[in-house]
Coordinates of C-alpha atoms and ligand atoms in Angstrom, one line a residue:
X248 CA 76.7 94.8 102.9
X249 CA 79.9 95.4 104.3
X250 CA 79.0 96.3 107.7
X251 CA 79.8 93.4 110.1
X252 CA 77.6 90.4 110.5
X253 CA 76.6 91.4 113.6
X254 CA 75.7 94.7 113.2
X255 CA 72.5 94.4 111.4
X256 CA 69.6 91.9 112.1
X257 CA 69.0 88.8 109.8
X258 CA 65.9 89.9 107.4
X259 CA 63.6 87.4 107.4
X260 CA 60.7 88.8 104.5
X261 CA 58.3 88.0 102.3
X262 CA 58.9 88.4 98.2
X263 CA 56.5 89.5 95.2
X264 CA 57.0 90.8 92.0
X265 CA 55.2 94.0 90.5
X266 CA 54.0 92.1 87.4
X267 CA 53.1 88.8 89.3
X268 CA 50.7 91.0 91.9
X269 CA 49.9 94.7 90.1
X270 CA 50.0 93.5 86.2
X271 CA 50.5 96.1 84.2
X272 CA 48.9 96.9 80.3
X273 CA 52.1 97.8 79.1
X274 CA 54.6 95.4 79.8
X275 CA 55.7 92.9 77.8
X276 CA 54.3 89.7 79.5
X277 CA 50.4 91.4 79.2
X278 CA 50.4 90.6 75.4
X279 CA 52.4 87.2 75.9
X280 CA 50.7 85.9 78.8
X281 CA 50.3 81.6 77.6
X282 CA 47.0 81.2 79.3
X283 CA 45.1 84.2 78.6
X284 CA 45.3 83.9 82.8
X285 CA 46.3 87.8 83.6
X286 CA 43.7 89.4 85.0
X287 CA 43.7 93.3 84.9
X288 CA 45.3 94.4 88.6
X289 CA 46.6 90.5 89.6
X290 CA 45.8 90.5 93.1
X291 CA 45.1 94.3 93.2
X292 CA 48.8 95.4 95.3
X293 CA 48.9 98.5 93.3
X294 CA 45.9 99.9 95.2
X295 CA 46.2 97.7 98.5
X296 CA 50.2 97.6 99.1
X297 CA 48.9 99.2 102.6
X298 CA 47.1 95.9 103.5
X299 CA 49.6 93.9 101.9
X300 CA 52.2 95.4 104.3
X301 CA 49.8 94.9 107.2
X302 CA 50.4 91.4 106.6
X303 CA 54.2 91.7 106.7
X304 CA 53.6 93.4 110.5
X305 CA 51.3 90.3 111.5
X306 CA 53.9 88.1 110.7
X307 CA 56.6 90.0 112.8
X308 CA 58.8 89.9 108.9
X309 CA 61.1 92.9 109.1
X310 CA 61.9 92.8 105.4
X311 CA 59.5 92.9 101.8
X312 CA 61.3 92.2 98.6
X313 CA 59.1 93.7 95.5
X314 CA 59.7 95.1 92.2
X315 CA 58.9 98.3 90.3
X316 CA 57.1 98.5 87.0
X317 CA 59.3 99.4 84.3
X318 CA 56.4 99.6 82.0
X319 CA 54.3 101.8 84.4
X320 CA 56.9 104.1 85.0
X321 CA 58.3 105.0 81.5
X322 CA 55.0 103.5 79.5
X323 CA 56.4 105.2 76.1
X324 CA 60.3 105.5 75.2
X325 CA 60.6 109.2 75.6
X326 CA 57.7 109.5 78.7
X327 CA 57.8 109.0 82.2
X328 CA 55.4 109.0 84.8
X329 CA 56.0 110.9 87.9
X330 CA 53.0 109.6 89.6
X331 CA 53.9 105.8 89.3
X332 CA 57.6 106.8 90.7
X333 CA 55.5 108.5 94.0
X334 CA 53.7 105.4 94.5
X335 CA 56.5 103.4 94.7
X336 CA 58.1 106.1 96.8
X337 CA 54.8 106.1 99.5
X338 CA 55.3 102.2 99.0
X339 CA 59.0 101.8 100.3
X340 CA 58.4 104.5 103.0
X341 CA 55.1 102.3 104.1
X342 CA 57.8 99.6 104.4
X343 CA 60.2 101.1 106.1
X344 CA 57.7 102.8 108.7
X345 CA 56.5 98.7 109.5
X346 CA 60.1 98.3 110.8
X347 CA 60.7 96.8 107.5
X348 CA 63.5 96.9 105.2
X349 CA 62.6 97.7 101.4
X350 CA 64.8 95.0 99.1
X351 CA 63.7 96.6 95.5
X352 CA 64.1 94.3 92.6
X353 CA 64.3 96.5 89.1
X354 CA 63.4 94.2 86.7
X355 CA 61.7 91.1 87.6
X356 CA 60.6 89.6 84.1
X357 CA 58.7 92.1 82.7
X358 CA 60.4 94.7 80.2
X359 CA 58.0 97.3 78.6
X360 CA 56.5 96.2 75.5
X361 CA 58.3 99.0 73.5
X362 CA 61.5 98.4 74.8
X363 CA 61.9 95.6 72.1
X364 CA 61.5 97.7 69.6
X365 CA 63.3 100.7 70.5
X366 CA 66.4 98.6 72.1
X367 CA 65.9 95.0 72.5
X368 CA 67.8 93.0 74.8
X369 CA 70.3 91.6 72.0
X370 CA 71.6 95.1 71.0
X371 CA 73.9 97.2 73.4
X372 CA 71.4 100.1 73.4
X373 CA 69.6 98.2 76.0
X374 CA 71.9 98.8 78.7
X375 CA 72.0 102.6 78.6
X376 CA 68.1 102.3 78.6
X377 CA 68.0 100.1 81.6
X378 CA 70.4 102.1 83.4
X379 CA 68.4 105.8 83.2
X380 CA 65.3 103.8 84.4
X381 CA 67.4 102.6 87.2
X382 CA 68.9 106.1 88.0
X383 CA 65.2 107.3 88.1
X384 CA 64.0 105.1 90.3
X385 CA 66.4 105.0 93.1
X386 CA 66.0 109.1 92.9
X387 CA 62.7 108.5 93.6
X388 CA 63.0 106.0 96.1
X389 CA 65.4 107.8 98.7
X390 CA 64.3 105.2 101.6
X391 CA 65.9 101.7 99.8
X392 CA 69.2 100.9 100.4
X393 CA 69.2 97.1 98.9
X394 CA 68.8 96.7 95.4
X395 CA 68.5 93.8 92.9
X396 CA 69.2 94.8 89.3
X397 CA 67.3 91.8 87.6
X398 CA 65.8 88.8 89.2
X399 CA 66.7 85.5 87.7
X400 CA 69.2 86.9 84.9
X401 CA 69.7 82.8 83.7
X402 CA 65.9 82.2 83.7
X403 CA 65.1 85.2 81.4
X404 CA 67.6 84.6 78.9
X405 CA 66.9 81.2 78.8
X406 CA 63.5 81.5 78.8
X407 CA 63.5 84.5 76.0
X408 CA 66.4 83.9 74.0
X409 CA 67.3 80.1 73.8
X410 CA 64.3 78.1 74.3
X411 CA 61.3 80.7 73.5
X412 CA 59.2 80.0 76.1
X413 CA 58.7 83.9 77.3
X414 CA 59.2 86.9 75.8
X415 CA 60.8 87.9 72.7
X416 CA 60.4 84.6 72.6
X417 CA 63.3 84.1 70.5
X418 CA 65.3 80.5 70.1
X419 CA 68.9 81.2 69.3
X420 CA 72.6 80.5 71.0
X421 CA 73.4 83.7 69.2
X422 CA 70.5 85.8 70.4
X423 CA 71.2 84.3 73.7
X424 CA 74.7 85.2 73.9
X425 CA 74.4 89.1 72.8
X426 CA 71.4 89.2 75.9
X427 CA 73.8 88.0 77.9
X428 CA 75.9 90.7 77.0
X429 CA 73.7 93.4 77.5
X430 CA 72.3 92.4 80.6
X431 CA 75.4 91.8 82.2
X432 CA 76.6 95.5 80.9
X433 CA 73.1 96.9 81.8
X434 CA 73.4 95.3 85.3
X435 CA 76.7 97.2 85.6
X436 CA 75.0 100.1 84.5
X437 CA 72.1 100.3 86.7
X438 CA 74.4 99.4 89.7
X439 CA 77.2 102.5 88.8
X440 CA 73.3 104.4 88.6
X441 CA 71.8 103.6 91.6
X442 CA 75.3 104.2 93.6
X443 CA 75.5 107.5 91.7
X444 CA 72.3 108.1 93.4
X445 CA 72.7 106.9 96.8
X446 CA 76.6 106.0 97.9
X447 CA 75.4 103.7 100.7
X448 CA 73.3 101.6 98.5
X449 CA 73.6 98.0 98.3
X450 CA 73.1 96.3 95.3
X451 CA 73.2 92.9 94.2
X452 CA 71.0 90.0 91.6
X453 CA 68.6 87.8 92.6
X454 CA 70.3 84.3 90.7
X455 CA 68.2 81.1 90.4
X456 CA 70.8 78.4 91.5
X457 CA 69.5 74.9 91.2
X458 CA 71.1 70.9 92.2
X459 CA 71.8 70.0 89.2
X460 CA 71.9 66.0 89.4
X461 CA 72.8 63.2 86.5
X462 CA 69.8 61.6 85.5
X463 CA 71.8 58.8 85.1
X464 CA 74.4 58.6 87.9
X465 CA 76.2 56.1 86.1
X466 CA 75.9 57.7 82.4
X467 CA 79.3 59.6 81.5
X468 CA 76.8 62.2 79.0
X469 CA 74.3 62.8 81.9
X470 CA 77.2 63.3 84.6
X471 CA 79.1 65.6 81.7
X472 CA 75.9 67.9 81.1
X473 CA 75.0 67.6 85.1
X474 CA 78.9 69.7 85.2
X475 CA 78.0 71.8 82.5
X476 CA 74.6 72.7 83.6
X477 CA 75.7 73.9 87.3
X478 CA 78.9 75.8 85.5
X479 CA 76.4 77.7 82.7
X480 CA 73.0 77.9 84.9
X481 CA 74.6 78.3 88.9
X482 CA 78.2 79.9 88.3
X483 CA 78.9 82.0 85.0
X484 CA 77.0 84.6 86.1
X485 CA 78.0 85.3 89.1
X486 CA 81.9 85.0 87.3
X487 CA 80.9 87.7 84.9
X488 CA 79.7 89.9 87.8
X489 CA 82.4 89.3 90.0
X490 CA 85.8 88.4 87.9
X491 CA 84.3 90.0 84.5
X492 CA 84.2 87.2 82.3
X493 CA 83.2 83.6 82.5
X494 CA 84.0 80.5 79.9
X495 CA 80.3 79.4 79.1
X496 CA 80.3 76.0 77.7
X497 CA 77.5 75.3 75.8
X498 CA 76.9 71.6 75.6
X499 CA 78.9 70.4 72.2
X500 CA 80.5 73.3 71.1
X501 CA 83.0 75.5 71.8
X502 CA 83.3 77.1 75.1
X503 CA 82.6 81.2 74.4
X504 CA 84.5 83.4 77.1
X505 CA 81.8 86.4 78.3
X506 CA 83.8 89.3 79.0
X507 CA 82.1 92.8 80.0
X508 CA 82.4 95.6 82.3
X509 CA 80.2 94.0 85.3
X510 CA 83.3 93.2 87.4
X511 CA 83.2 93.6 90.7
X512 CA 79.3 95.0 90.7
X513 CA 78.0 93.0 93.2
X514 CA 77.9 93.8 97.1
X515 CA 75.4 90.8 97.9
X516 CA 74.4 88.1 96.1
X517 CA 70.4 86.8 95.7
X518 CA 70.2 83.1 96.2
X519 CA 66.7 81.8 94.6
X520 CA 66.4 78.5 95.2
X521 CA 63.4 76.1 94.3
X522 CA 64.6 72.7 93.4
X523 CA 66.6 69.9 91.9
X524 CA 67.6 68.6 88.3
X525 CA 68.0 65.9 87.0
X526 CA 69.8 66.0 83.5
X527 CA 69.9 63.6 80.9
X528 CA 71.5 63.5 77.5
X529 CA 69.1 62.8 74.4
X530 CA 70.3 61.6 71.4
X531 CA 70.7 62.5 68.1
X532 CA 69.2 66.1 68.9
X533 CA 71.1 69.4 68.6
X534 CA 71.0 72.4 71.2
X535 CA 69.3 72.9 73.0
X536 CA 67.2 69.5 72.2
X537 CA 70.6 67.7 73.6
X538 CA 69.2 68.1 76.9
X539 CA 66.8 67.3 78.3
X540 CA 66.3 68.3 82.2
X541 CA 63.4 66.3 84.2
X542 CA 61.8 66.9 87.6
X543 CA 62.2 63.2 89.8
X544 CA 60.5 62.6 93.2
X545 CA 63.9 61.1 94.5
X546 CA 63.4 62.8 98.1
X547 CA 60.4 61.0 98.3
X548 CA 58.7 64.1 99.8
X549 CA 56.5 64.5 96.4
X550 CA 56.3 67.3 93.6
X551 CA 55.3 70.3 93.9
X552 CA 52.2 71.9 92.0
X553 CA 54.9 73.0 89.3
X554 CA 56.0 69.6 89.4
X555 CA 59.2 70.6 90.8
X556 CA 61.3 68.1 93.3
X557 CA 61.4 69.2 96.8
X558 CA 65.0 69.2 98.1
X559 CA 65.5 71.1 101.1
X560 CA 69.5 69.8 101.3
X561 CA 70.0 71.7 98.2
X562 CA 69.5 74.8 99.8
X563 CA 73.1 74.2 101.4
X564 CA 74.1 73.0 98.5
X565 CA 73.1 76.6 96.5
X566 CA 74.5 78.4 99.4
X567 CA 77.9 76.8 99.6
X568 CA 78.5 77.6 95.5
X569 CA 77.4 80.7 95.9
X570 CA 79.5 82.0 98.9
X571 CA 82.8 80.8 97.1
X572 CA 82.3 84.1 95.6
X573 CA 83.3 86.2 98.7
X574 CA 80.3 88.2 99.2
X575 CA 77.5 88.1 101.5
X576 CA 74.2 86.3 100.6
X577 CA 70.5 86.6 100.5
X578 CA 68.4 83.8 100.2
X579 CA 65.8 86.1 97.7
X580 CA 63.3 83.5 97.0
X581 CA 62.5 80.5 98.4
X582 CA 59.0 78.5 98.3
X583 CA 56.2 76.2 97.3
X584 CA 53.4 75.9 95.2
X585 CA 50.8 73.8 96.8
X586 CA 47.0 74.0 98.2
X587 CA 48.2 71.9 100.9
X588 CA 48.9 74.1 104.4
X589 CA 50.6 71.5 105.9
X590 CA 52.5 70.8 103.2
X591 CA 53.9 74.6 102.8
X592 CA 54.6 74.6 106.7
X593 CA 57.0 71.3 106.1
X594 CA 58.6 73.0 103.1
X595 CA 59.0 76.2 105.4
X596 CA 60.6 74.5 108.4
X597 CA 62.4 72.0 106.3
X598 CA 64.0 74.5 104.1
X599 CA 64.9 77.1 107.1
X600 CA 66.2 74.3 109.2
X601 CA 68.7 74.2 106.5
X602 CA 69.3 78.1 106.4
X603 CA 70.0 77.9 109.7
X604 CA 72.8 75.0 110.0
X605 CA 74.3 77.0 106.8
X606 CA 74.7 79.8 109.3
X607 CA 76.3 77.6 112.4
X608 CA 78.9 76.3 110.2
X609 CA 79.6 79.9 109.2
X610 CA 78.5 80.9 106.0
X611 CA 77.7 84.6 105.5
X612 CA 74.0 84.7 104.6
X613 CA 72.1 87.6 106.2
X614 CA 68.3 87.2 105.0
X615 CA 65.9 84.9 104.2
X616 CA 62.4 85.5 102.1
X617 CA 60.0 83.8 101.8
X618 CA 58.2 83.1 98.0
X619 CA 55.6 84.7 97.9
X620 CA 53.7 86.9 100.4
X621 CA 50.4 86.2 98.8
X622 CA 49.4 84.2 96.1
X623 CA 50.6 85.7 92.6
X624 CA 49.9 85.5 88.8
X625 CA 52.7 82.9 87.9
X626 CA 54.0 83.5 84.6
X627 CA 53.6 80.6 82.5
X628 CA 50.5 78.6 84.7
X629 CA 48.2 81.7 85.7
X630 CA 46.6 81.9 89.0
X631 CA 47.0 78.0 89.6
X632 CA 49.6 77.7 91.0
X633 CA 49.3 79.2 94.8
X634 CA 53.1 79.9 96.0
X635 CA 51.4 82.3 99.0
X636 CA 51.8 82.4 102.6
X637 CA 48.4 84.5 102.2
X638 CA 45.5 82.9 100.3
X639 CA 44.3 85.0 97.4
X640 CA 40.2 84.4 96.4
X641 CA 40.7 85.3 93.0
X642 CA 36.9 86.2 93.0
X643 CA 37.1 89.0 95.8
X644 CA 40.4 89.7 96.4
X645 CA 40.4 88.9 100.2
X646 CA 43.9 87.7 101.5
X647 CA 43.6 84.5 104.3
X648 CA 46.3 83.0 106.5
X649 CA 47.7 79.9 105.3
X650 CA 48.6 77.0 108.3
X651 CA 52.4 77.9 106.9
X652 CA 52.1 82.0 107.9
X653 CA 51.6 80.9 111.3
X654 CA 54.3 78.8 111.2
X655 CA 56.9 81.1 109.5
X656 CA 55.7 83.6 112.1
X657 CA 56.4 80.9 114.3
X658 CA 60.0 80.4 112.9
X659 CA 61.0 83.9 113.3
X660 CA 59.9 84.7 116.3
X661 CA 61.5 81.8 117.8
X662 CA 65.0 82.6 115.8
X663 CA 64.5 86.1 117.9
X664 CA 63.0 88.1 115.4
X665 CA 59.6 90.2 115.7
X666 CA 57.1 89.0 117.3
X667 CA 54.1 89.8 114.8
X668 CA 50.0 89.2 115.4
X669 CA 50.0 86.0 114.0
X670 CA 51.0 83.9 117.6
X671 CA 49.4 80.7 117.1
Ligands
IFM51 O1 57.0 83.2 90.5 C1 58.4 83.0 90.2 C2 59.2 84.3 90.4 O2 58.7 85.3 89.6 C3 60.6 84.1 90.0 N1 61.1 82.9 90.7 C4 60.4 81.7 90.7 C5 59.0 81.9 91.1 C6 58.2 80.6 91.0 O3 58.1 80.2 89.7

């Protein structure tokens, strides 16, 4: 993204993830899966990206943000499958001819189940791996310019190394610190890959920045871990990709400096923002027990299905950290889970009334998408928790207009974007 501001419209999209909305047998996540909740083909996008994109053009969005399978397209270590990489092919060039920009996300979650055998994410092996899948797919896919090497880096190490809670489902600073390793040298990898491919690509990560608040305002522990939360969780990675190394801190022990060849790797950075924290120290517990993070209705404006805080002036917040780093930003996900319509459209306008005083007072973010275009599998609650601008009947398939796609249609238009069918 180094063209000038002005030059290129602001992408206002839509976001899945190829997992969330195609499952896929071989992944990972199809074993793991908490709830037994997966259903073969989620909601079906594998054969019905065409409709899927007809939704993008009703709501006048002149960007989609989705993923490819990994699993899908190499389903054995030494096999890959041509057809898979032309489907995703026909599926960027159906973007592209909606007057849509393709954002491609590489690895959203979901690694292929052999892949933690043959070269899990704590050995170095990994890297190399990820990057000849990544040097496949942007072959394949001569139509995307934007990239995102992994989606929510952070939440997947977190999430598989430290605390267990998705796959390998492994609990260990250790195991946590060689991932981080070799996803930040994979990341590098798959960038120098996809440039090798196509010099005018643009590639960046899709980060999960949160507000980190002190449960305690008045508690020096809370307020300490509150610091060290937004350093580890919000800035160290985007350190490591920019600088090439970062001091993590882990809470009580001594700081460990990440140092690796990701420098400078990022032409955009992928805001996903969701919510606020509220840490708290617990005693008498070791890490990560320490801490212990809780979801407060401080705003007053209620949880959210996930029992998230709503906090739409964190969405600033997030933006401000992130464009200390010099680059140009995407807002990559942002959203709601809630069966409420009314409730979504508030969340919507709230969140890009926001986004758009971050851009009078001049910081560089170019695109905004929306979480999710329909409903999706979500990875630890099933299909119960309904993110979607479209409604998803889980019986037949059908996709429905939420109250909040005619208002984000709404939104854009007025912010002299596409008009789209949706007019109401
Ligand atoms: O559904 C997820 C997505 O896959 C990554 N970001 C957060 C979303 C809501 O939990």
């Amino acid at each position: 993204m180094t063209a000038s501001r002005d030059a290129a419209p602001f992408l206002w999209g839509a976001a899945t993830s190829s997992f969330q909305v195609e499952g896929a047998p071989g992944a990972d996540w199809a074993a793991w899966d908490p709830l037994a909740g997966a259903r073969p083909g989620m909601t079906g996008h594998y054969a019905r990206f065409r409709e899927d994109i007809g939704l993008l053009r009703e709501l006048g969005l002149n960007a989609y943000r989705f993923s490819v399978e990994w699993s899908r397209i190499q389903p054995e270590a030494d096999r890959w499958d041509d057809a898979v990489l032309a489907h995703y092919g026909e599926l960027a060039e159906a973007v592209r001819a909606a007057g849509a920009e393709p954002l491609v996300t590489l690895h959203h979650f979901s690694s292929p189940a052999w892949l933690h055998a043959a070269a899990p994410w704590t050995e170095a092996e990994a890297a190399g791996r990820f990057a000849a899948f990544a040097g496949r797919v942007a072959d394949a896919l001569p139509a995307v310019r934007s990239w995102i090497t992994f989606n929510e880096p952070m939440v997947l190490l977190l999430g598989g190394f430290l605390d267990g809670c998705m796959p390998p489902g492994l609990r260990s600073v250790g195991a946590f610190l060689s991932a981080l390793r070799t996803l930040l040298a994979a990341h590098a990898a798959a960038a120098a890959a996809v440039r090798l491919s196509n010099p005018a690509a643009l590639v960046g990560v899709a980060h999960n920045m949160a507000v980190f608040a002190p449960d305690r305002p008045w508690h020096p522990l809370d307020r300490l871990l509150a610091r060290v939360a937004r350093q580890g969780y919000n800035r160290a990675l985007l350190e490591a990709m920019t600088a090439g190394s970062t001091r993590l801190t882990l809470p009580f022990a001594r700081p460990v400096t990440v140092a690796g060849p990701a420098r400078d790797t990022l032409d955009f950075i992928g805001v996903n923002y969701y919510q606020r924290l509220h840490v708290r120290h617990r005693l008498g517990a070791g890490l990560p027990g320490c801490v212990e993070v809780r979801h407060r209705d401080r705003c007053g404006l209620g949880l959210t299905d996930m029992g998230w805080e709503e906090h739409p002036p964190g969405l600033a917040v997030v933006l401000r950290e992130a464009a200390a780093f010099g680059l140009p930003l995407l807002v990559t996900e942002n959203g709601i889970a809630t069966e409420d319509g009314e409730r979504k459209s508030d969340f919507i306008r709230r969140h890009v009334a926001v986004l758009e005083s971050c851009r009078r007072a001049g910081i560089d973010v170019r695109g905004y998408f929306y979480w999710s275009l329909t409903d999706t599998y979500e990875w630890l609650h099933g299909f119960g928790r309904r993110f979607g601008l479209y409604r998803v009947d889980w019986e037949t398939l059908e996709r429905s207009p939420t109250a909040a796609a005619r208002v984000y249609a709404r939104l854009v238009r007025e912010s002299g974007g596409r008009a789209g069918l949706i007019t109401s």
